Amino acid sequence: MKVTLKNVTKKFGSTVAVNDFSATFPDGHLICLLGPSGCGKSTVLNILCGILDVTSGQVFFDDDDVTSLSPEQRNIGMVFQNYALYPHLTVLENIAFPLEVQKVNKKIRIEKAKEIAELVHVENLLHRFPGELSGGQQQRVAIARALIKNPKLLLMDEPLSNLDARLRLEMREEIRRIQIETGVTTIFVTHDQDEAMSISDSIILMKDGVLAQEGLCTELYNQPNSKFVADFLGNPPINVIEGYLEKNKFIFDDNSGSIFLENMTDLNMPNMTKLFENKKLTLAIRPESFILDKIISKDDTDKYDKNLFQVLSVFKQTREELAHIKIGTKELSIFLPDDSGVKKYDKVVLSVKQKGCFIFNAQTGERLKW
Ligand code: ATP
């Protein structure tokens, strides 16, 4: 089922939780609603399931306007962070519970519960109580319970937050497998960008109740339309420096240094100068967008006047090295190839790749494209 929100606004008194929000969730897709705390993700979910009414705007399931329908009339499955299982019921009874409420015949609901238990791999735990299950197992039961009514839409609100790191990874894959097997349109709320990137077909990134950008994870990462989007995605975060441009030289706002963007050849063109002239800009460079040109011995430092960075620290990671470097007053994080030979206190000459390097209007945060 396709889900559409059309110009939805939700106010709580003077707080605008969701502001003129329009989005489409295609049939059979898993879409992540991502964004910082308080940006309106849970409000959107609660509007979709009918717990909250809208201040203005409309909600459509396929072509049907469901804005005024009650939660019971919407046939939605919900999974929460805290599992919300009934402690006094067994796994089988928990999974079958929604059908019991609907007064489905006992034999049929047990059959159906066993079938769903197999789908989520808890068929061997049917007679245990929630207190006798691990966090991951409890979440599997909660997912089974949400799916037993064959919902048209599955809403998941930070379902993995209570699990330890390893189990989170396992359950991400499991949720994706179950979603693909059932084909149910799923909206998954998280503030964890890695989770969103790994699990979803696409992402809707929210900020202050509005849609900041939507698209494939790689699109948002590689083509952010604003400083907020560039900054929100990426770990370590993108390096951000305020300043201004002179052709392809980005000069820091405190004049403590500059970075040559030699690979951005377009910046040399005359019309570019006009576009950027006298503008306060924000330069943002992803940590993986630096190329190590040279490691400089102490005596040679004077020979290099461009993009000479001081190395503050180098940390070995599994597949690369993460270094903190300084130029002028600015400290940046960069990835270097494994065994780069770079050490603390070295000086290095770096160039900047075009991919992963962005320029934003410093006032509006909007990306400048050329
Ligand atoms: P989190 O990731 O922390 O759960 P969120 O993105 O889900 O945050 P919401 O819970 O949707 O954000 O809240 C959006 C805004 O609306 C916040 O400013 C919040 O304080 C406000 N808000 C949410 N529910 C209510 C309410 N019942 N009454 C008043 N304000 C509310």
PDB file of N, CA and C in Angstrom, residues 41-88:
ATOM      1  N   LYS A  41       9.666  13.105  14.079  1.00  0.00           N
ATOM      2  CA  LYS A  41       9.536  11.749  13.525  1.00  0.00           C
ATOM      3  C   LYS A  41       8.374  10.985  14.172  1.00  0.00           C
ATOM      4  N   SER A  42       8.359  10.958  15.502  1.00  0.00           N
ATOM      5  CA  SER A  42       7.305  10.194  16.187  1.00  0.00           C
ATOM      6  C   SER A  42       5.935  10.817  15.935  1.00  0.00           C
ATOM      7  N   THR A  43       5.901  12.130  15.816  1.00  0.00           N
ATOM      8  CA  THR A  43       4.618  12.785  15.529  1.00  0.00           C
ATOM      9  C   THR A  43       4.081  12.307  14.185  1.00  0.00           C
ATOM     10  N   VAL A  44       4.962  12.198  13.185  1.00  0.00           N
ATOM     11  CA  VAL A  44       4.521  11.708  11.870  1.00  0.00           C
ATOM     12  C   VAL A  44       3.986  10.276  12.008  1.00  0.00           C
ATOM     13  N   LEU A  45       4.686   9.421  12.757  1.00  0.00           N
ATOM     14  CA  LEU A  45       4.202   8.035  12.931  1.00  0.00           C
ATOM     15  C   LEU A  45       2.839   8.013  13.613  1.00  0.00           C
ATOM     16  N   ASN A  46       2.710   8.829  14.652  1.00  0.00           N
ATOM     17  CA  ASN A  46       1.444   8.831  15.399  1.00  0.00           C
ATOM     18  C   ASN A  46       0.279   9.367  14.569  1.00  0.00           C
ATOM     19  N   ILE A  47       0.604  10.268  13.647  1.00  0.00           N
ATOM     20  CA  ILE A  47      -0.434  10.759  12.726  1.00  0.00           C
ATOM     21  C   ILE A  47      -0.824   9.641  11.756  1.00  0.00           C
ATOM     22  N   LEU A  48       0.195   8.907  11.283  1.00  0.00           N
ATOM     23  CA  LEU A  48      -0.093   7.816  10.329  1.00  0.00           C
ATOM     24  C   LEU A  48      -0.954   6.732  10.960  1.00  0.00           C
ATOM     25  N   CYS A  49      -0.682   6.428  12.238  1.00  0.00           N
ATOM     26  CA  CYS A  49      -1.472   5.330  12.819  1.00  0.00           C
ATOM     27  C   CYS A  49      -2.782   5.838  13.404  1.00  0.00           C
ATOM     28  N   GLY A  50      -2.991   7.136  13.420  1.00  0.00           N
ATOM     29  CA  GLY A  50      -4.292   7.665  13.842  1.00  0.00           C
ATOM     30  C   GLY A  50      -4.383   7.986  15.318  1.00  0.00           C
ATOM     31  N   ILE A  51      -3.258   7.853  16.060  1.00  0.00           N
ATOM     32  CA  ILE A  51      -3.279   8.201  17.491  1.00  0.00           C
ATOM     33  C   ILE A  51      -3.396   9.716  17.640  1.00  0.00           C
ATOM     34  N   LEU A  52      -2.762  10.440  16.715  1.00  0.00           N
ATOM     35  CA  LEU A  52      -2.837  11.908  16.726  1.00  0.00           C
ATOM     36  C   LEU A  52      -3.629  12.376  15.517  1.00  0.00           C
ATOM     37  N   ASP A  53      -4.446  13.405  15.713  1.00  0.00           N
ATOM     38  CA  ASP A  53      -5.090  13.993  14.536  1.00  0.00           C
ATOM     39  C   ASP A  53      -4.202  15.130  14.008  1.00  0.00           C
ATOM     40  N   VAL A  54      -4.431  15.525  12.770  1.00  0.00           N
ATOM     41  CA  VAL A  54      -3.604  16.584  12.186  1.00  0.00           C
ATOM     42  C   VAL A  54      -4.233  17.947  12.492  1.00  0.00           C
ATOM     43  N   THR A  55      -3.412  18.978  12.528  1.00  0.00           N
ATOM     44  CA  THR A  55      -3.949  20.337  12.640  1.00  0.00           C
ATOM     45  C   THR A  55      -4.466  20.768  11.269  1.00  0.00           C
ATOM     46  N   SER A  56      -3.695  20.430  10.227  1.00  0.00           N
ATOM     47  CA  SER A  56      -4.178  20.610   8.853  1.00  0.00           C
ATOM     48  C   SER A  56      -3.450  19.624   7.953  1.00  0.00           C
ATOM     49  N   GLY A  57      -3.977  19.413   6.756  1.00  0.00           N
ATOM     50  CA  GLY A  57      -3.368  18.476   5.820  1.00  0.00           C
ATOM     51  C   GLY A  57      -4.131  17.170   5.749  1.00  0.00           C
ATOM     52  N   GLN A  58      -3.639  16.261   4.898  1.00  0.00           N
ATOM     53  CA  GLN A  58      -4.359  14.996   4.671  1.00  0.00           C
ATOM     54  C   GLN A  58      -3.404  13.801   4.647  1.00  0.00           C
ATOM     55  N   VAL A  59      -3.976  12.638   5.011  1.00  0.00           N
ATOM     56  CA  VAL A  59      -3.237  11.379   4.947  1.00  0.00           C
ATOM     57  C   VAL A  59      -3.990  10.443   4.007  1.00  0.00           C
ATOM     58  N   PHE A  60      -3.264   9.873   3.040  1.00  0.00           N
ATOM     59  CA  PHE A  60      -3.886   8.931   2.098  1.00  0.00           C
ATOM     60  C   PHE A  60      -3.233   7.566   2.200  1.00  0.00           C
ATOM     61  N   PHE A  61      -4.074   6.510   2.209  1.00  0.00           N
ATOM     62  CA  PHE A  61      -3.585   5.145   2.021  1.00  0.00           C
ATOM     63  C   PHE A  61      -4.032   4.765   0.612  1.00  0.00           C
ATOM     64  N   ASP A  62      -3.108   4.516  -0.282  1.00  0.00           N
ATOM     65  CA  ASP A  62      -3.389   4.464  -1.719  1.00  0.00           C
ATOM     66  C   ASP A  62      -4.179   5.731  -2.067  1.00  0.00           C
ATOM     67  N   ASP A  63      -5.376   5.588  -2.656  1.00  0.00           N
ATOM     68  CA  ASP A  63      -6.107   6.809  -3.021  1.00  0.00           C
ATOM     69  C   ASP A  63      -7.152   7.212  -1.984  1.00  0.00           C
ATOM     70  N   ASP A  64      -7.206   6.465  -0.861  1.00  0.00           N
ATOM     71  CA  ASP A  64      -8.248   6.742   0.139  1.00  0.00           C
ATOM     72  C   ASP A  64      -7.777   7.758   1.166  1.00  0.00           C
ATOM     73  N   ASP A  65      -8.577   8.773   1.382  1.00  0.00           N
ATOM     74  CA  ASP A  65      -8.283   9.771   2.409  1.00  0.00           C
ATOM     75  C   ASP A  65      -8.651   9.169   3.763  1.00  0.00           C
ATOM     76  N   VAL A  66      -7.621   8.894   4.598  1.00  0.00           N
ATOM     77  CA  VAL A  66      -7.883   8.244   5.896  1.00  0.00           C
ATOM     78  C   VAL A  66      -7.686   9.220   7.064  1.00  0.00           C
ATOM     79  N   THR A  67      -7.589  10.504   6.743  1.00  0.00           N
ATOM     80  CA  THR A  67      -7.232  11.510   7.759  1.00  0.00           C
ATOM     81  C   THR A  67      -8.111  11.406   9.009  1.00  0.00           C
ATOM     82  N   SER A  68      -9.385  11.129   8.815  1.00  0.00           N
ATOM     83  CA  SER A  68     -10.259  11.132   9.996  1.00  0.00           C
ATOM     84  C   SER A  68     -10.579   9.729  10.515  1.00  0.00           C
ATOM     85  N   LEU A  69      -9.903   8.696   9.981  1.00  0.00           N
ATOM     86  CA  LEU A  69     -10.179   7.337  10.464  1.00  0.00           C
ATOM     87  C   LEU A  69      -9.492   7.083  11.808  1.00  0.00           C
ATOM     88  N   SER A  70     -10.116   6.251  12.646  1.00  0.00           N
ATOM     89  CA  SER A  70      -9.536   5.893  13.941  1.00  0.00           C
ATOM     90  C   SER A  70      -8.416   4.863  13.725  1.00  0.00           C
ATOM     91  N   PRO A  71      -7.537   4.664  14.735  1.00  0.00           N
ATOM     92  CA  PRO A  71      -6.465   3.667  14.590  1.00  0.00           C
ATOM     93  C   PRO A  71      -7.011   2.284  14.211  1.00  0.00           C
ATOM     94  N   GLU A  72      -8.144   1.883  14.816  1.00  0.00           N
ATOM     95  CA  GLU A  72      -8.703   0.541  14.565  1.00  0.00           C
ATOM     96  C   GLU A  72      -9.114   0.375  13.103  1.00  0.00           C
ATOM     97  N   GLN A  73      -9.479   1.486  12.471  1.00  0.00           N
ATOM     98  CA  GLN A  73      -9.959   1.384  11.080  1.00  0.00           C
ATOM     99  C   GLN A  73      -8.809   1.380  10.069  1.00  0.00           C
ATOM    100  N   ARG A  74      -7.573   1.522  10.562  1.00  0.00           N
ATOM    101  CA  ARG A  74      -6.466   1.708   9.607  1.00  0.00           C
ATOM    102  C   ARG A  74      -5.663   0.448   9.309  1.00  0.00           C
ATOM    103  N   ASN A  75      -5.812  -0.607  10.107  1.00  0.00           N
ATOM    104  CA  ASN A  75      -5.058  -1.865   9.943  1.00  0.00           C
ATOM    105  C   ASN A  75      -3.549  -1.632   9.789  1.00  0.00           C
ATOM    106  N   ILE A  76      -2.972  -1.144  10.871  1.00  0.00           N
ATOM    107  CA  ILE A  76      -1.541  -0.844  10.899  1.00  0.00           C
ATOM    108  C   ILE A  76      -0.879  -1.680  11.987  1.00  0.00           C
ATOM    109  N   GLY A  77       0.320  -2.184  11.719  1.00  0.00           N
ATOM    110  CA  GLY A  77       1.102  -2.870  12.745  1.00  0.00           C
ATOM    111  C   GLY A  77       2.120  -1.895  13.314  1.00  0.00           C
ATOM    112  N   MET A  78       2.292  -1.937  14.645  1.00  0.00           N
ATOM    113  CA  MET A  78       3.266  -1.017  15.258  1.00  0.00           C
ATOM    114  C   MET A  78       4.265  -1.775  16.108  1.00  0.00           C
ATOM    115  N   VAL A  79       5.526  -1.366  16.018  1.00  0.00           N
ATOM    116  CA  VAL A  79       6.574  -1.953  16.860  1.00  0.00           C
ATOM    117  C   VAL A  79       7.301  -0.795  17.538  1.00  0.00           C
ATOM    118  N   PHE A  80       7.425  -0.913  18.869  1.00  0.00           N
ATOM    119  CA  PHE A  80       8.034   0.181  19.627  1.00  0.00           C
ATOM    120  C   PHE A  80       9.400  -0.227  20.161  1.00  0.00           C
ATOM    121  N   GLN A  81      10.105   0.790  20.660  1.00  0.00           N
ATOM    122  CA  GLN A  81      11.420   0.589  21.248  1.00  0.00           C
ATOM    123  C   GLN A  81      11.373  -0.379  22.438  1.00  0.00           C
ATOM    124  N   ASN A  82      10.313  -0.254  23.248  1.00  0.00           N
ATOM    125  CA  ASN A  82      10.275  -1.037  24.501  1.00  0.00           C
ATOM    126  C   ASN A  82       9.495  -2.345  24.356  1.00  0.00           C
ATOM    127  N   TYR A  83       9.285  -2.814  23.150  1.00  0.00           N
ATOM    128  CA  TYR A  83       8.617  -4.095  22.822  1.00  0.00           C
ATOM    129  C   TYR A  83       7.142  -4.129  23.231  1.00  0.00           C
ATOM    130  N   ALA A  84       6.838  -3.637  24.451  1.00  0.00           N
ATOM    131  CA  ALA A  84       5.454  -3.584  24.935  1.00  0.00           C
ATOM    132  C   ALA A  84       4.755  -4.945  24.862  1.00  0.00           C
ATOM    133  N   LEU A  85       5.454  -6.003  25.267  1.00  0.00           N
ATOM    134  CA  LEU A  85       4.814  -7.340  25.317  1.00  0.00           C
ATOM    135  C   LEU A  85       4.051  -7.478  26.635  1.00  0.00           C
ATOM    136  N   TYR A  86       3.060  -8.359  26.637  1.00  0.00           N
ATOM    137  CA  TYR A  86       2.316  -8.608  27.871  1.00  0.00           C
ATOM    138  C   TYR A  86       3.071  -9.637  28.693  1.00  0.00           C
ATOM    139  N   PRO A  87       3.535  -9.267  29.904  1.00  0.00           N
ATOM    140  CA  PRO A  87       4.438 -10.152  30.655  1.00  0.00           C
ATOM    141  C   PRO A  87       3.780 -11.458  31.106  1.00  0.00           C
ATOM    142  N   HIS A  88       2.456 -11.416  31.292  1.00  0.00           N
ATOM    143  CA  HIS A  88       1.768 -12.598  31.825  1.00  0.00           C
ATOM    144  C   HIS A  88       1.309 -13.549  30.708  1.00  0.00           C
TER     145      HIS A  88
END
